Short mmCIF file of C-alpha atoms in Angstrom, two decimals:
data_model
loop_
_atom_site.label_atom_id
_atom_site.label_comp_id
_atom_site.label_asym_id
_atom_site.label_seq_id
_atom_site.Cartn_x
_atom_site.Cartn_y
_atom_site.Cartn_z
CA UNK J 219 34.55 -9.58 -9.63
CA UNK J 220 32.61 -12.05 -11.64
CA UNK J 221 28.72 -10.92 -12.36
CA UNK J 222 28.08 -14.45 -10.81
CA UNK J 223 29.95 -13.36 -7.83
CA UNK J 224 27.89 -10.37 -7.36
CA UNK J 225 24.06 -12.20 -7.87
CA UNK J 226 25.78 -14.71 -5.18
CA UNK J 227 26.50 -11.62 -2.61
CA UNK J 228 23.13 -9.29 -3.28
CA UNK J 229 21.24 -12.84 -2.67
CA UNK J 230 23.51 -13.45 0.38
CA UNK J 231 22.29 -9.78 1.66
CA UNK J 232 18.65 -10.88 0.83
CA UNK J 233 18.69 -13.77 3.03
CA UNK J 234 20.60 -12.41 5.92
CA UNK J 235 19.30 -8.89 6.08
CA UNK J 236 15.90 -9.36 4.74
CA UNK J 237 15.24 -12.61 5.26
CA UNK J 238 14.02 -12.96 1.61
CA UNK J 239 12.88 -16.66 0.25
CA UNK J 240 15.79 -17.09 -2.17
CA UNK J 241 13.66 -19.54 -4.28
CA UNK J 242 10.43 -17.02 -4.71
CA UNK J 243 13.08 -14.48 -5.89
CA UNK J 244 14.19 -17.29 -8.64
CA UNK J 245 11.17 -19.36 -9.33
CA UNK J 246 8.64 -16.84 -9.82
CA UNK J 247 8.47 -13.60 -12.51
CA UNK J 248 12.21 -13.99 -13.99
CA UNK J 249 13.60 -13.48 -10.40
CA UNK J 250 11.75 -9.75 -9.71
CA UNK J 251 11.85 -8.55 -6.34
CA UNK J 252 9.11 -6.45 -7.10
CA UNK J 253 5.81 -5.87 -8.47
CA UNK J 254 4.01 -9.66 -9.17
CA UNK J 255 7.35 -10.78 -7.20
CA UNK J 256 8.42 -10.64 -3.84
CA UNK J 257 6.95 -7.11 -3.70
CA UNK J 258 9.88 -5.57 -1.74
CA UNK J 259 8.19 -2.15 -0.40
CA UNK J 260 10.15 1.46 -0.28
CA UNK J 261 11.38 0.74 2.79
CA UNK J 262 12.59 -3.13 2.26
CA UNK J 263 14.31 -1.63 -0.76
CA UNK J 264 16.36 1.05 1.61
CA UNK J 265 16.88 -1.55 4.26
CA UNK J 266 18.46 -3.48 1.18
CA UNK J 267 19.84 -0.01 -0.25
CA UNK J 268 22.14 0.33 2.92
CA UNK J 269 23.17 -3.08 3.12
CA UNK J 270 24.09 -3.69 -0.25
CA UNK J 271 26.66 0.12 0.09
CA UNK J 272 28.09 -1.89 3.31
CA UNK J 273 28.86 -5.22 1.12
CA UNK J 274 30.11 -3.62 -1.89
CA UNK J 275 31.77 -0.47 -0.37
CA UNK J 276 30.09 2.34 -2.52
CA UNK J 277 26.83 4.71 -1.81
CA UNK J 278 23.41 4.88 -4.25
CA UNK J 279 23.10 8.00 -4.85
CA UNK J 280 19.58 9.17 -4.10
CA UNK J 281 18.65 9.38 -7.81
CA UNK J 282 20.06 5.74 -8.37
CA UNK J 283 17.17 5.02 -5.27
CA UNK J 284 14.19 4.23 -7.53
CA UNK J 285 12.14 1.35 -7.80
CA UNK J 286 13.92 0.40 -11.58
CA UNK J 287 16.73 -0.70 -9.01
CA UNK J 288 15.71 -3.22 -7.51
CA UNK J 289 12.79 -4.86 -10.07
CA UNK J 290 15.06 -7.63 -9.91
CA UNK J 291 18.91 -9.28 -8.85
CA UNK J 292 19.72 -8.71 -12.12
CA UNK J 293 18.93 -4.90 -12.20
CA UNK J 294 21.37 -4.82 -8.93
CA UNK J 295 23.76 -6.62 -10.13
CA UNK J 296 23.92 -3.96 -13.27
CA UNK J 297 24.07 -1.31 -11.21
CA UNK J 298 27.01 -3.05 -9.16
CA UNK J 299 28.82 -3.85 -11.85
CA UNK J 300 28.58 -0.15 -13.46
CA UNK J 301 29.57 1.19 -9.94
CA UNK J 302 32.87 -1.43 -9.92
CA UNK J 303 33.97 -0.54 -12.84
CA UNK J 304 36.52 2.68 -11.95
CA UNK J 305 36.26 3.14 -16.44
CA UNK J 306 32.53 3.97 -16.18
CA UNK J 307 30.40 6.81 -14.65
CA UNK J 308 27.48 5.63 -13.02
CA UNK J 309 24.23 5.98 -14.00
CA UNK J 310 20.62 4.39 -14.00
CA UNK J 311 20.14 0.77 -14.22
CA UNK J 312 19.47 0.14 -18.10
CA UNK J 313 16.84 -3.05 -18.42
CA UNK J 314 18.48 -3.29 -22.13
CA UNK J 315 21.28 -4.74 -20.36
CA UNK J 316 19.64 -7.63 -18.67
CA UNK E 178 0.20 18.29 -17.40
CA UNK E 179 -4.06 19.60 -17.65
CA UNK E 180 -4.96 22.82 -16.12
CA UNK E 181 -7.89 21.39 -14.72
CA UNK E 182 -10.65 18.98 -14.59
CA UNK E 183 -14.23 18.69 -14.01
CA UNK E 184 -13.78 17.40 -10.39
CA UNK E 185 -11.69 20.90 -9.55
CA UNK E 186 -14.94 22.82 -9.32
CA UNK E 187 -15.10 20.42 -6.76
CA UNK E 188 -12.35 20.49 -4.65
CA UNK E 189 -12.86 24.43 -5.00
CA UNK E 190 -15.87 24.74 -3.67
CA UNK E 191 -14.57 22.90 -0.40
CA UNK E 192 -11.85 24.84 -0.63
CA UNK E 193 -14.51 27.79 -0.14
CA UNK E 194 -16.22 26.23 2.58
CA UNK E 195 -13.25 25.76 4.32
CA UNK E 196 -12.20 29.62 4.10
CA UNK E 197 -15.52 30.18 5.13
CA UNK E 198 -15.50 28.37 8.16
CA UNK E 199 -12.60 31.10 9.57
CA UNK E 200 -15.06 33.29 10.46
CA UNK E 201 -16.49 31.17 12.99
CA UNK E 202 -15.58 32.54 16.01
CA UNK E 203 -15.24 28.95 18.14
CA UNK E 204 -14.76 25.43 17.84
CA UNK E 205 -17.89 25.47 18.84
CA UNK E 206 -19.66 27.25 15.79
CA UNK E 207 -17.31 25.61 13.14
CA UNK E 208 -18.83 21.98 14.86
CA UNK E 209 -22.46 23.40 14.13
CA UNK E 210 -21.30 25.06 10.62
CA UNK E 211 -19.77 21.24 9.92
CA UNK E 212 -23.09 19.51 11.00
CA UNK E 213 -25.52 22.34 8.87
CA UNK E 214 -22.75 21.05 5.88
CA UNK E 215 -22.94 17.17 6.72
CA UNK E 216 -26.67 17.36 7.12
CA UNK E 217 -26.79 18.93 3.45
CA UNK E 218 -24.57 16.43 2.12
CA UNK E 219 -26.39 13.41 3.51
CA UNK E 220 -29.51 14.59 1.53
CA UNK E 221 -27.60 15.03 -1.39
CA UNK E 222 -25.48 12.25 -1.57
CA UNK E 223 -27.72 9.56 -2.24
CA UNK E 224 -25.52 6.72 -3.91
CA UNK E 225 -23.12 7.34 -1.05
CA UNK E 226 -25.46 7.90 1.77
CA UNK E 227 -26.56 4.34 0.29
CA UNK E 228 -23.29 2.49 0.44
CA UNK E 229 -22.70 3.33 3.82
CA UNK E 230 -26.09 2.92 4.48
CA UNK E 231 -25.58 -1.06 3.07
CA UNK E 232 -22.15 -1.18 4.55
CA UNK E 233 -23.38 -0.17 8.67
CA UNK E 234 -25.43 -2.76 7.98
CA UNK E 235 -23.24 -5.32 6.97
CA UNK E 236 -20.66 -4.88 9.66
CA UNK E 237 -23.08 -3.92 12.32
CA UNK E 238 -25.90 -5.84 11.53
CA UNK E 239 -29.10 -6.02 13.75
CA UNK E 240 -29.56 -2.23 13.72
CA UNK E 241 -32.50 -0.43 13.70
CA UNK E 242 -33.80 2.06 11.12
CA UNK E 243 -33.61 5.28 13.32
CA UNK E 244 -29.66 4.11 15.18
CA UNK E 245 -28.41 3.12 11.52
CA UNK E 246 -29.60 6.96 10.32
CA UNK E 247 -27.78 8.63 13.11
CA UNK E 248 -25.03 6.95 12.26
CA UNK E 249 -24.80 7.88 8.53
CA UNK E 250 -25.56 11.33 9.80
CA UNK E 251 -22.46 11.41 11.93
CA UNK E 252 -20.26 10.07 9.13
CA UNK E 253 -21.34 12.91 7.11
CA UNK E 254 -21.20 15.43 9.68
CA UNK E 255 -17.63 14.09 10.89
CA UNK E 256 -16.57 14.27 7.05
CA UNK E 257 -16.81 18.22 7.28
CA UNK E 258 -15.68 18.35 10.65
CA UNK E 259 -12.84 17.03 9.71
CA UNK E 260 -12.40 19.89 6.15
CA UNK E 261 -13.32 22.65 7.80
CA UNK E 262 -10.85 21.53 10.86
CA UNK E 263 -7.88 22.37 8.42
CA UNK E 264 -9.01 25.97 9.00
CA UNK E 265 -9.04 26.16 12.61
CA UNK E 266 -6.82 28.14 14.33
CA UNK E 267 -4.72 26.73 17.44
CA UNK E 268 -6.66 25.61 20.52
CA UNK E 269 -7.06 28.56 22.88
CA UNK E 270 -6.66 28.34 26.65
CA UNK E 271 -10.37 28.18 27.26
CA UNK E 272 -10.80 25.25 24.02
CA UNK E 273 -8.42 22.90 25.72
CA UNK E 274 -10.71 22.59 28.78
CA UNK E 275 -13.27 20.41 26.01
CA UNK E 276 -10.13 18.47 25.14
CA UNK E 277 -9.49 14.67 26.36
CA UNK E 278 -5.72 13.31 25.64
CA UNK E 279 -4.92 10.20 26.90
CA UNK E 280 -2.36 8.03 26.54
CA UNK E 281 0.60 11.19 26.38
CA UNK E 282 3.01 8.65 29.03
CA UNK E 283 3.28 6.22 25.31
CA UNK E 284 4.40 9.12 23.78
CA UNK E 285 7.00 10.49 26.15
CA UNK E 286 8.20 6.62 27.12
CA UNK E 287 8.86 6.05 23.57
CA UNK E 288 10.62 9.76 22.94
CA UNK E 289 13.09 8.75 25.87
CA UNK E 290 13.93 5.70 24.07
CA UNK E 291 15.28 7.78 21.89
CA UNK E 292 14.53 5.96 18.62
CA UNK E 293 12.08 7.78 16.63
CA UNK E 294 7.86 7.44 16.99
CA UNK E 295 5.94 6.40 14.22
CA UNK E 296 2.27 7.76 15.29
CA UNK E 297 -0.06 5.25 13.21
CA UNK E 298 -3.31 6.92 12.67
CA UNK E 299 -6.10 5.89 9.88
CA UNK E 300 -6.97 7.80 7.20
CA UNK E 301 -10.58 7.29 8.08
CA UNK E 302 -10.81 7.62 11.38
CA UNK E 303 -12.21 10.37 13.59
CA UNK E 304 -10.63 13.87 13.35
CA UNK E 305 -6.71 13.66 12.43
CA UNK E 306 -6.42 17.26 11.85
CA UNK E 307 -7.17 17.90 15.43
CA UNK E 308 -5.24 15.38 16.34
CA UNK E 309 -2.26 17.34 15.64
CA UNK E 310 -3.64 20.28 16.93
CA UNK E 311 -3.87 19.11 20.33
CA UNK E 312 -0.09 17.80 20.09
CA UNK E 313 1.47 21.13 19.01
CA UNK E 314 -0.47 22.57 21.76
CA UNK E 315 0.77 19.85 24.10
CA UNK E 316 4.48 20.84 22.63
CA UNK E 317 4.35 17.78 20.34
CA UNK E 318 5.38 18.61 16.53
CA UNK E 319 5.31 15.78 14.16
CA UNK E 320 6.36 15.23 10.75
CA UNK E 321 3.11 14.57 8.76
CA UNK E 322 3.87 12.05 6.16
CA UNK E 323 1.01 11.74 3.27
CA UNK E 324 0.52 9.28 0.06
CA UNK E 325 1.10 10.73 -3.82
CA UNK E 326 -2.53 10.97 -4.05
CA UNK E 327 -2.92 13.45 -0.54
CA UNK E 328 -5.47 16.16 -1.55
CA UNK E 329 -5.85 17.49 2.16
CA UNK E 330 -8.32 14.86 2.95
CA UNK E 331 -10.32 15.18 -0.51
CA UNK E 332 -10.37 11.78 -2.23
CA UNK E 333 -8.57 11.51 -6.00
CA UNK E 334 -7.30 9.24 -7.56
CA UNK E 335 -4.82 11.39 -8.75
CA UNK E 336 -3.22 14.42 -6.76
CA UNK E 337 -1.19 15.68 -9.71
CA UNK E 338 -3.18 15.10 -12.73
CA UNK E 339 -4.15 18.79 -13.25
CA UNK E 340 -2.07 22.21 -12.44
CA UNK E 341 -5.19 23.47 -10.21
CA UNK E 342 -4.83 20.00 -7.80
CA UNK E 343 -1.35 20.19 -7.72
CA UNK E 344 -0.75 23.84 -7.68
CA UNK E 345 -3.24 24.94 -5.88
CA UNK E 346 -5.12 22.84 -4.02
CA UNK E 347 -2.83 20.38 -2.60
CA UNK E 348 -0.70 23.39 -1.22
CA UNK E 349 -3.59 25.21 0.02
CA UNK E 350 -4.17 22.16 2.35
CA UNK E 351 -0.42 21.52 2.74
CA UNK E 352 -0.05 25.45 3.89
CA UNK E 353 -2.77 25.05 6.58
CA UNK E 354 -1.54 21.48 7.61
CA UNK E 355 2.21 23.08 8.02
CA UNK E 356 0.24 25.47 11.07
CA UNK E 357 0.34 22.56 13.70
CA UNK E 358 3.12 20.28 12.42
CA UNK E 359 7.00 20.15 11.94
CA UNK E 360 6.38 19.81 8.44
CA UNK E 361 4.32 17.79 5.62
CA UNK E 362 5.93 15.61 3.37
CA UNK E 363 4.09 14.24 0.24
CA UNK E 364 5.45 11.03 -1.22
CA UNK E 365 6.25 10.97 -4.42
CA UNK E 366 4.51 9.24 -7.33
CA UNK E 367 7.31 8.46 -9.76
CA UNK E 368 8.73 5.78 -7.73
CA UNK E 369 11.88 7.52 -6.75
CA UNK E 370 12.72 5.87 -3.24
CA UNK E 371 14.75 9.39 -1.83
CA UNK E 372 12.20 9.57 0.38
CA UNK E 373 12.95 6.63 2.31
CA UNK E 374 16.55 8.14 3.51
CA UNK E 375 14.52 11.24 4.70
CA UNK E 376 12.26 9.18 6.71
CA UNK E 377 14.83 6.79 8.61
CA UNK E 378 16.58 10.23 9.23
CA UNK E 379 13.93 11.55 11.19
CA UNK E 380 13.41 8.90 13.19
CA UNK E 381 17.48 8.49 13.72
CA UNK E 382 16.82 11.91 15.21
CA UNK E 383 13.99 10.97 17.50
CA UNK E 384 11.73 12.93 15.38
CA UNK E 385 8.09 12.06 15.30
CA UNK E 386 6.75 10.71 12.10
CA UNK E 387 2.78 10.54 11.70
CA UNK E 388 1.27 8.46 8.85
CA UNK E 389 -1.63 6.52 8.48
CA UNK E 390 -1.67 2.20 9.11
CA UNK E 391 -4.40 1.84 6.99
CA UNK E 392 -3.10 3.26 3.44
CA UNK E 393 -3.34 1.78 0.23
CA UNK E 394 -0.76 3.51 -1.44
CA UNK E 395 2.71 2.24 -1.47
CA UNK E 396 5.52 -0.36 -3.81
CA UNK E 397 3.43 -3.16 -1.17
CA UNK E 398 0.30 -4.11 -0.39
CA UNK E 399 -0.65 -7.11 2.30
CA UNK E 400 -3.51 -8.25 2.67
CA UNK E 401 -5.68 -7.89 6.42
CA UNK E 402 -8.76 -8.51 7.65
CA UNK E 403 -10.79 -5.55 8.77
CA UNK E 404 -14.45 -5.46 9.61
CA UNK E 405 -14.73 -9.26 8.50
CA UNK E 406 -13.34 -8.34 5.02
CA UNK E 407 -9.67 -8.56 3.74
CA UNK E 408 -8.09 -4.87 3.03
CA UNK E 409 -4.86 -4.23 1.22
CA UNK E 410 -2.41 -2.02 3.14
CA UNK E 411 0.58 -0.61 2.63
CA UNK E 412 3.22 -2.58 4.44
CA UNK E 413 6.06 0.43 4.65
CA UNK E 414 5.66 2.33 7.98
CA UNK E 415 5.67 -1.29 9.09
CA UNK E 416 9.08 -2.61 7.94
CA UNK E 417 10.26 1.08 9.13
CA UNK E 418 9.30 0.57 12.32
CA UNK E 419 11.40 -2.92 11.56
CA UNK E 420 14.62 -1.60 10.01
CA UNK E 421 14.58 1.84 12.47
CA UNK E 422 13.93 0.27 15.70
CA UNK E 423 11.17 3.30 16.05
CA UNK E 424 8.21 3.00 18.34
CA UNK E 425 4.91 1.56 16.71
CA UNK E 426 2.08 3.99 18.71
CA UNK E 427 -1.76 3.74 17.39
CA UNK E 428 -3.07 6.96 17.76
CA UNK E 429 -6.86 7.59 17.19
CA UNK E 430 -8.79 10.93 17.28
CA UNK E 431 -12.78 10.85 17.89
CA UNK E 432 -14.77 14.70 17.71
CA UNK E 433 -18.01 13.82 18.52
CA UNK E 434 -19.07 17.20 18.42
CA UNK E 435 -18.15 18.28 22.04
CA UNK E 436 -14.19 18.50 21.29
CA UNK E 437 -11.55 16.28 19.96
CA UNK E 438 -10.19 13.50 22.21
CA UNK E 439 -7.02 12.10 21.39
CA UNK E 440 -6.08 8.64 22.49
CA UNK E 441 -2.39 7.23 22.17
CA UNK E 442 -2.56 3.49 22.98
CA UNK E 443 0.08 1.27 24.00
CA UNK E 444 3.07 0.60 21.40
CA UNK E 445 2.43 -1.95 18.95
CA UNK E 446 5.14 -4.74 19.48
CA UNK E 447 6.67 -6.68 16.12
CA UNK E 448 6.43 -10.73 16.89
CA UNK E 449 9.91 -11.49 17.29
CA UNK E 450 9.30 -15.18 16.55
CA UNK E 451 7.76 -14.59 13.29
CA UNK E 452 9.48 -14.87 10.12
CA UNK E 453 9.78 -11.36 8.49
CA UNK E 454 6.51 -11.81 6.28
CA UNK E 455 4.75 -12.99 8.71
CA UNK E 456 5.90 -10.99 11.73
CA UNK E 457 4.99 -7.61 8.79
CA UNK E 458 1.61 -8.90 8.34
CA UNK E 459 0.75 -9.72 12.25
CA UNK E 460 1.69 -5.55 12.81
CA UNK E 461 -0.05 -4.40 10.30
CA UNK E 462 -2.86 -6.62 11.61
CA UNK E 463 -2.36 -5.56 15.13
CA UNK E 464 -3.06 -2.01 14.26
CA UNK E 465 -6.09 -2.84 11.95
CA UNK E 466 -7.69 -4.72 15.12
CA UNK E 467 -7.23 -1.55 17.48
CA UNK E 468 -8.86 0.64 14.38
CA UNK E 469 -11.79 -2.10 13.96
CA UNK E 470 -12.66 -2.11 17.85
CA UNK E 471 -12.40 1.81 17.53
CA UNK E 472 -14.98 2.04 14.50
CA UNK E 473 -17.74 -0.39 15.66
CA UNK E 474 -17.55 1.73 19.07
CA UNK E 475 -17.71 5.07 17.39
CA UNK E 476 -19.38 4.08 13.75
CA UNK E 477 -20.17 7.85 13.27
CA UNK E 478 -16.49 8.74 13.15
CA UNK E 479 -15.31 6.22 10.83
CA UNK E 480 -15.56 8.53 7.24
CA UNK E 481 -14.46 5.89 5.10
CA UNK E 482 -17.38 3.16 5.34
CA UNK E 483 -18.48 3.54 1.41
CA UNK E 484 -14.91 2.85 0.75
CA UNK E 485 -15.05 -0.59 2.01
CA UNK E 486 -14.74 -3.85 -0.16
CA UNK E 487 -17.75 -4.85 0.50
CA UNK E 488 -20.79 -5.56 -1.45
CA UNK E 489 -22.59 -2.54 -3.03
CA UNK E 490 -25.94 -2.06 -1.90
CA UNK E 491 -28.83 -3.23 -3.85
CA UNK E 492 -29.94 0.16 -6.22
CA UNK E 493 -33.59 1.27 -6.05
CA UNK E 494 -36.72 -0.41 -7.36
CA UNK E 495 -37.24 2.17 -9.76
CA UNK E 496 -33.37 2.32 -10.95
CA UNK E 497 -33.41 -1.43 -10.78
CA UNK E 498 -35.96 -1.47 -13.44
CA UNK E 499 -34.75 1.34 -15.73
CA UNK E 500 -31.41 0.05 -16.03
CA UNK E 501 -31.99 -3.61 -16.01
CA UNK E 502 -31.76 -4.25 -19.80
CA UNK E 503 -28.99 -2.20 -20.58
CA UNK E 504 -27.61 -4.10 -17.66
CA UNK E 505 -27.84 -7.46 -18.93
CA UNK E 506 -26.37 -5.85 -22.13
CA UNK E 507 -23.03 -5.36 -20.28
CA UNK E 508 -22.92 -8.58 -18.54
CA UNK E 509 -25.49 -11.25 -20.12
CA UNK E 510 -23.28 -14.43 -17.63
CA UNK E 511 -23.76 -11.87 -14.46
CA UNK E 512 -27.08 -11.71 -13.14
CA UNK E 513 -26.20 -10.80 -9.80
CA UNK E 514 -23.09 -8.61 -11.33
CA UNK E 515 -24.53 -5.30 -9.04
CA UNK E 516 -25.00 -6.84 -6.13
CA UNK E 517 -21.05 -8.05 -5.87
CA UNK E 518 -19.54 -5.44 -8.11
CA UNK E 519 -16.82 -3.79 -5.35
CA UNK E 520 -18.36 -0.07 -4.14
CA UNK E 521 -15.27 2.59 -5.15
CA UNK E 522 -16.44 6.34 -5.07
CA UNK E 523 -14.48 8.24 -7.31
CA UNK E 524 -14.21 11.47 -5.09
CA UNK E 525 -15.30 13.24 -2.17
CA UNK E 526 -14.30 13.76 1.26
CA UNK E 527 -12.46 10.92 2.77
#
């Protein structure tokens, strides 16, 4: 799967689970979700948690459940794309990769 | 991590006061123990005594001298009501008679649901501790959830910045908490989101989760208008409510004195036709309406007026003079820099 494939699904599950304005999350603050961004709060952020296990078929493992996750699409979309790949163990997000 | 600060001494000596307050041998004596306590503090605490001096007046307005001073007596006293309530034992037989709870058919219609309770109280309001007191006498145990920065109703800024807060303190008032509730959970601090799993569990299992509507700590703040000024709040136990399908129930606990009385009120319902951001901030804002009608009926038992955003009250003539050079030192553009500067209080009882 493409990593423009999965930034088109985790914004898919923004709109349709949390009804999240897909043009704040990429016209303001590089596209964060959180802090000066959308501000997604704990429990937005497990509401998107569960949804995003459903679409991609894997579970965060409650240490992977930190706000680093989900500062922005791109931080998910690293942490999909480590948890896809069947070669690599997953761990935190890494903003060096973004 | 320190071993301690300054501001322990502090939270020790309440801590004292609070132990204390075990040998009194009824509600009854504790209430006169807390107003001997409040009556201290309100001649002590002059720069607060001030603020909420400034701030009943602001809100309430057209007071006079004498009804504004019982009312910043009552905060005070209902400030160490509300400590040395952590060390009360469970209501007796006889103490339930000077008991009011109202509103219990909310509860129970919203535990047959069968979809969790989320029991929204304020964090400044009235007497919570007793609140929970009355509902594990009443066979009602909830799940007490607190902010990173809980110090058993002491105000910090910063629950775990010494070994003595976080060591001793915080589980001194977590210990006595744990006495009247299915259990106390503290939210972290680091940002780990764990917690969140925990909570949606509970409610999953028709659990009852208490936490305040009215906090300021969380990854979201949204701004509502309260006593004709606009408060940040945290927006989570609202989107829980949202993505659980719990029951929204504004709980408020007044102790004026003469026994607690615990009200329940009708659920809060989420506007359906809202968009999400919208129908989040109309909740939030339901709940701070129900608290804002409570506090101008009961001033006394709001604790939390000198934390307001409002205006700090003008200082003394005799301060104003001493410090006005050094004053316009700091801020030679700001004239009227005192009069607006926001009133924060870096510690004492909530």
């Amino acid at each position: 799967v493409s990593r423009g494939e999965i930034e088109h699904r985790i914004k898919r599950v923004l709109r349709e689970r949390l009804e999240i304005d897909l043009d704040r999350v990429t016209g303001r603050n590089g596209g964060a979700l959180a802090g000066s961004g959308l501000g997604l709060d704990s429990i937005e952020a497990l509401s998107l948690a569960v949804a995003l296990e459903e679409e991609f078929g894997f579970n965060i493992d409650d240490e992977d459940l930190t706000a680093e996750l989900f500062h922005s699409v791109g931080t998910i979309a690293d942490y999909v794309t480590r948890r896809s790949s069947p070669s690599s163990p997953a761990t935190r997000s890494d903003p060096d990769l973004q | 991590v320190k071993l301690a600060a300054p501001a322990d001494a502090y939270y020790a000596s309440v801590i004292a006061l609070t132990a204390a307050a075990r040998v009194c041998p009824s509600r009854r004596a504790r209430a006169r123990f807390a107003r001997l306590l409040g009556g201290a503090a309100y001649r002590f605490s002059r720069s607060k005594r001030r603020t909420i001096e400034a701030h009943v007046d602001h809100v309430l307005g057209g007071l006079d001298a004498s009804r504004r001073d019982a009312i910043v007596r009552e905060v005070f006293r209902t400030c160490w009501q509300e400590m040395l309530e952590c060390s009360a034992p469970r209501l007796r037989p006889a103490e339930l008679a000077e008991t009011r709870f109202a509103g219990r058919e909310h509860l129970d219609e919203a535990l047959a649901r069968g979809r969790g309770v989320i029991l929204w109280e304020s964090r400044g309001f009235g007497a919570r501790l007793a609140a929970k007191n009355l509902l594990a006498v009443h066979g009602y145990r909830v799940h007490q959830v607190h902010g990173p920065n809980n110090l058993g109703g002491l105000l910090t800024s910063d629950a775990s910045a010494t070994w003595v807060r976080r060591a001793l303190v915080r589980r001194y008032f977590d210990s006595l908490e744990r006495r009247v509730t299915a259990e106390v959970l503290n939210l972290p601090a680091d940002g780990t989101l764990a917690f969140t799993r925990r909570l949606a569990a509970l409610l999953e299992q028709n659990a009852i989760v208490c936490i305040t509507g009215d906090g300021q700590s969380g990854q979201r703040l949204q701004t509502v208008e309260f006593l004709g000024e606009e408060e940040p709040i945290s927006t989570g136990m609202a989107t829980l409510a949202e993505l659980t399908g719990a029951t929204l129930l504004p709980m408020f606990c007044s102790d004026e004195g003469t026994g607690p009385e615990l009200v329940i009120e009708a659920p809060i319902e989420p506007d359906r036709a809202l968009p999400r951001e919208a129908r989040v901030r109309a909740t939030m804002q339901q709940f701070m309406r129900r608290l804002e009608s409570w506090v101008r009926e009961r001033p006394g038992q709001f604790r939390n007026w000198h934390l307001l955003r409002l205006p700090a009250p003008p200082r003394p003539a005799s301060a104003r003079n001493l410090t006005a050079e050094a004053a316009q030192r700091h801020r030679p553009n700001s004239p009227s820099g005192d009069r607006m500067a926001l009133s924060r209080h870096p510690r004492g009882p909530r």
